[in-house]
C-alpha positions as MATLAB code, in Angstrom:
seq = 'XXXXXXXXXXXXXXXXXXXXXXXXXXXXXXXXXXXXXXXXXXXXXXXXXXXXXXXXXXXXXXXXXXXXXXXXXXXXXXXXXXXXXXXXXXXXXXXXXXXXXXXXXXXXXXXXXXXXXXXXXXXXXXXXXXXXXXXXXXXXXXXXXXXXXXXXXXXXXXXXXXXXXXXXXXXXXXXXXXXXXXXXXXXXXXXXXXXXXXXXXXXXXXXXXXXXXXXXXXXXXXXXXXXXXXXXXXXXXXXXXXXXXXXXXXXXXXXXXXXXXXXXXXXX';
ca = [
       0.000    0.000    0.000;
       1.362    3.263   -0.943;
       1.440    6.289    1.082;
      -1.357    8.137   -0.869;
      -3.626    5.321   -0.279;
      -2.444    5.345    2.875;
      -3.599    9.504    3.228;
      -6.712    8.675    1.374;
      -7.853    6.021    3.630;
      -6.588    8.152    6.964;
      -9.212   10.641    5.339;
     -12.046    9.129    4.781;
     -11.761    7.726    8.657;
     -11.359   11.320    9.258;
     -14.390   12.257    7.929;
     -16.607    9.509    9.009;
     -15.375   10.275   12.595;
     -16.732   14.192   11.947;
     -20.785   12.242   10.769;
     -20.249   10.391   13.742;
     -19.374   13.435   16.137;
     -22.304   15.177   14.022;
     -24.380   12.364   15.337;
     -22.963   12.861   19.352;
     -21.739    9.704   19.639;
     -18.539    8.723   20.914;
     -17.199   12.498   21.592;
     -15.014   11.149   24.090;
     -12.582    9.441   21.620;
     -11.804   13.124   19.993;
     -11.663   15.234   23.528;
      -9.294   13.137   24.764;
      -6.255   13.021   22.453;
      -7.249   16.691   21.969;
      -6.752   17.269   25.828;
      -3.278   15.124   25.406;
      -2.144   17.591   22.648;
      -2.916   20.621   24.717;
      -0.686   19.440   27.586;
       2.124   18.363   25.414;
       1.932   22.253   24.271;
       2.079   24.363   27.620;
       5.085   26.134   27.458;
       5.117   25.797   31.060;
       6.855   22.496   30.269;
       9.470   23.979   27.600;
      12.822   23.038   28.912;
      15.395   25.863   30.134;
      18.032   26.192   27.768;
      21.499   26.257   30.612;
      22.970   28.711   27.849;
      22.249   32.297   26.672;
      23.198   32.025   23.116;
      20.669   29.423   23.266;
      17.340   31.381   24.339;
      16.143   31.907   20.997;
      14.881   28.307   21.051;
      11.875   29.323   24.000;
      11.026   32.157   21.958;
       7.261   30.696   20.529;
       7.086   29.267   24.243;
       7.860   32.424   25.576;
       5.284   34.385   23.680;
       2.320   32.103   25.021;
       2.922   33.769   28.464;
       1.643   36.559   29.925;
       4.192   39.739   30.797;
       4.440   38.932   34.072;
       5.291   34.609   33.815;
       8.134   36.220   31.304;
       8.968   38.274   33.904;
       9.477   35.794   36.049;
      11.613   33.950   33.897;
      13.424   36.940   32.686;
      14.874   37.260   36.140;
      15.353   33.670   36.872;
      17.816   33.623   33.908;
      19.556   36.713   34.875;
      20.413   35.260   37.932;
      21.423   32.171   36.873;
      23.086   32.974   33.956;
      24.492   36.275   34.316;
      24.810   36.412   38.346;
      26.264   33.328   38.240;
      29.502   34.474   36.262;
      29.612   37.572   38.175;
      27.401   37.629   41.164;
      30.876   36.562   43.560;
      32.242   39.830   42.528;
      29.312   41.286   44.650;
      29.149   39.145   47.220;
      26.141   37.331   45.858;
      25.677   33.274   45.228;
      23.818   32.208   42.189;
      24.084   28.425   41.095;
      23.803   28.092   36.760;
      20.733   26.853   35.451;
      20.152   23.104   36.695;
      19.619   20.229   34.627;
      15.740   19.483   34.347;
      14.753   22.981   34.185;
      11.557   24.220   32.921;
      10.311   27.436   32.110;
       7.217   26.856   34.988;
       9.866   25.869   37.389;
      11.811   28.691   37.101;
       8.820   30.934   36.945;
       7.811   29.442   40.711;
      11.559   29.536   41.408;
      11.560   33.224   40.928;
       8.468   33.707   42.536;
       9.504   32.219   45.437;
      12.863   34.331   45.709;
      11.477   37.532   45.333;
       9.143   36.755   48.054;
      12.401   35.468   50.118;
      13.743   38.990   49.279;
      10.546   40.778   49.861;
      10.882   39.177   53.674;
      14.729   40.049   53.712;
      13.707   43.899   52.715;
      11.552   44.210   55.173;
      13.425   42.615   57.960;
      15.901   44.967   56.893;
      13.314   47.781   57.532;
      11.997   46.722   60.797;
      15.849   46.835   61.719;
      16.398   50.415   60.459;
      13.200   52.155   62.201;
      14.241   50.449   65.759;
      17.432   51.725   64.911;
      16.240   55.120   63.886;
      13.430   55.106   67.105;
      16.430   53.936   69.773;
      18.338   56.980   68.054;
      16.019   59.390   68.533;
      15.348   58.504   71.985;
      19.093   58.822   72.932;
      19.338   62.173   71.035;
      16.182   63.388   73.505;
      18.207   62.186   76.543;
      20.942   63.403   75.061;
      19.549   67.049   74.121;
      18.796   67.553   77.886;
      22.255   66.635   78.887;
      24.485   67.860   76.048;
      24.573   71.111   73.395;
      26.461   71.095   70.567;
      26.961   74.036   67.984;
      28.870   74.478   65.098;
      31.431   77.528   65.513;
      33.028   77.571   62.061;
      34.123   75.241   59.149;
      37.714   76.377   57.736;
      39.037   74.894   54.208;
      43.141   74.291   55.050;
      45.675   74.426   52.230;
      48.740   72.644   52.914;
      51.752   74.631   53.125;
      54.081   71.827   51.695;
      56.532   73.330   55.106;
      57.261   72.232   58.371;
      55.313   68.768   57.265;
      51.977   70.317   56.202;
      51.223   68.437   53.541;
      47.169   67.501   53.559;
      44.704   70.347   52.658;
      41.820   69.548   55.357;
      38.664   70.572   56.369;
      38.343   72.291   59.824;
      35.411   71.873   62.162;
      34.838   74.107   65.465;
      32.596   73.155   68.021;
      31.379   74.346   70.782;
      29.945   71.235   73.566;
      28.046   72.464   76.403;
      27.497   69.761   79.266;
      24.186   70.591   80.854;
      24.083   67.433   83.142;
      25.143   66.427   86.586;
      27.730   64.027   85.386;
      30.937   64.863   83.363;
      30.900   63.457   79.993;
      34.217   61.251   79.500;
      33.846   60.755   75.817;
      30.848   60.884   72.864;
      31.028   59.329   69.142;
      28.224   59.617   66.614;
      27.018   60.997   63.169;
      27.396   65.098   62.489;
      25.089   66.053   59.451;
      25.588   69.179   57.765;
      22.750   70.539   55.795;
      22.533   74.134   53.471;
      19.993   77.127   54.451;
      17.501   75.089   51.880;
      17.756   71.676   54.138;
      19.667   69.666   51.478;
      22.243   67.076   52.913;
      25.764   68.075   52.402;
      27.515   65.468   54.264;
      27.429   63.125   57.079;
      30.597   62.701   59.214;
      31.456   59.977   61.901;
      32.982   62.189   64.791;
      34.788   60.811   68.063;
      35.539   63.440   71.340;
      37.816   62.197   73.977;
      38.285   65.521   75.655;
      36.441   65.553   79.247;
      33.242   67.816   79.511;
      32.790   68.603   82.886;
      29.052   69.268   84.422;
      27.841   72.340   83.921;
      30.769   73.856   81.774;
      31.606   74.145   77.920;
      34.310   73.323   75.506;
      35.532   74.675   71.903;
      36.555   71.340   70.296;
      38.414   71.408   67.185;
      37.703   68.318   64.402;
      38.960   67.725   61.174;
      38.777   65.505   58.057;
      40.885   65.372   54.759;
      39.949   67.429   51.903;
      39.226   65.807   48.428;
      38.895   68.544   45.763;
      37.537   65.716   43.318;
      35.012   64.702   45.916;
      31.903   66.948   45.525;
      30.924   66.652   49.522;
      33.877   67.945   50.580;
      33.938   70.639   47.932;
      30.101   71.517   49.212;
      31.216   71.461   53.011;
      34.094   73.233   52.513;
      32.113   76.283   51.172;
      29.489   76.598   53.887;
      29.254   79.394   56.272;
      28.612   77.832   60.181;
      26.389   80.709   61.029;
      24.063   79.381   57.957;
      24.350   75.424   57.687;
      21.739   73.419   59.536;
      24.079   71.074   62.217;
      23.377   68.094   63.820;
      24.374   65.378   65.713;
      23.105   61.898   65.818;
      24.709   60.363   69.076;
      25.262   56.669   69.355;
      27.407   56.689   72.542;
      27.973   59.262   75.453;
      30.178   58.028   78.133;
      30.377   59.468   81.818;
      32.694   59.588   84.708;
      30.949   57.076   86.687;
      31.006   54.651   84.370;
      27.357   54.762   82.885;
      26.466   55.390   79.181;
      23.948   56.257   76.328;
      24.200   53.864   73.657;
      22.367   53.470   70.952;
      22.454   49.976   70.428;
      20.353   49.446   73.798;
      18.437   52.206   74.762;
      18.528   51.505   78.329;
      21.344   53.408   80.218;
      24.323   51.307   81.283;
];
């Protein structure tokens, strides 16, 4: 028998099947094979190709998702293509694309990171507004015990003599110690803002000189100037009597041996 006759005869089954469908009997015999054909073609079940120069392969799978499921699998192969190779540099562990792959496992696989990362953000978050709250409770105690004012910020240009040989930025300060105790030693964050209220810089500062109650101190600070860095350039150029100063305390230490300390806002 030859392959037309073998088309012809396929046919005409074919088309006594349709009279019989016409007729509703025996429906079942056509749903299910068609049923079978629609799961072979989910693209949910398209395998992951492990290699990029290789993604033009999922393409027609690819297009039978919605934005979102390609999405999904946009950033699952970023990450395990792409932050694989270089994700170390950053600090960040990505395995390659596994064997066995599909394009719905990796869209639940993605799924199921961001939500990991989601949870990590937010952790994050909590950890930052206790921070923050314990912060602003200290700088409250603090404000009742301790004033600080800027005096004057002075731009130094080294004088290549006598071993001057870093231009610097020069920071007066004036500490007032309103408390009973005498303050042994304070470290925390100084922000400098313009007349406007726009951040110029934020500087770590350290004082070891003794306070004692009920007295003040002019305390000089100072940090290296970088003419290529533009916060130093902006700090360099403000006037004290106009720049809106703070400081952010983390730890005030006194005589006795108690503290402030941010990282526990009971007093030690």
């Amino acid at each position: 028998m030859y392959f037309s006759e073998v088309f012809v005869l396929s046919f005409d089954f074919a088309n006594k099947l349709l009279l019989v469908m016409k007729k509703g009997h025996y429906l079942r015999f056509l749903v299910l094979p068609l049923l079978f054909l629609v799961s072979c073609s989910n693209p949910r079940d398209t395998p992951l190709p492990k290699d990029l120069s290789n993604i033009e392969t999922i393409k027609p799978s690819l297009d039978k998702l919605s934005p979102e499921e390609r999405g999904f699998v946009a950033g699952y192969i970023m990450r395990h293509t792409i932050g694989a190779a270089f994700g170390s540099a950053f600090g960040v562990k990505a395995d390659p694309i596994p064997d066995g792959m599909t394009i719905g496992k990796a869209i639940n696989e993605q799924k199921e990171f961001i939500e990991k990362q989601k949870s990590i953000e937010a952790a994050k978050k909590l950890e930052k507004e206790k921070a923050d709250a314990a912060r602003k409770v200290l700088a409250d105690q603090m404000a009742k015990v301790l004033t600080v004012r800027l005096i004057d910020i002075q731009l130094h240009k080294a004088t290549y003599s006598n071993f001057d040989v870093n231009n610097s930025i020069n920071l007066t300060f004036s500490f007032e110690n309103k408390g009973l105790k005498t303050i042994t030693g304070l470290k925390g964050i100084a922000t400098f803002k313009d007349k406007f209220g726009d951040l110029i810089s934020e500087l770590p500062i350290k004082v070891d000189q003794e306070i004692q109650a009920g007295k003040s101190v002019t305390i000089s600070l100072s940090k290296n100037f970088n003419q290529f860095d533009s916060g130093d350039r902006n700090l360099a150029s403000l006037e004290a009597a106009k720049t809106n100063f703070s400081i952010s305390p983390e730890v005030i230490l006194f005589s006795d041996g108690t503290k402030f300390d941010v990282t526990n806002t009971q007093n030690k």
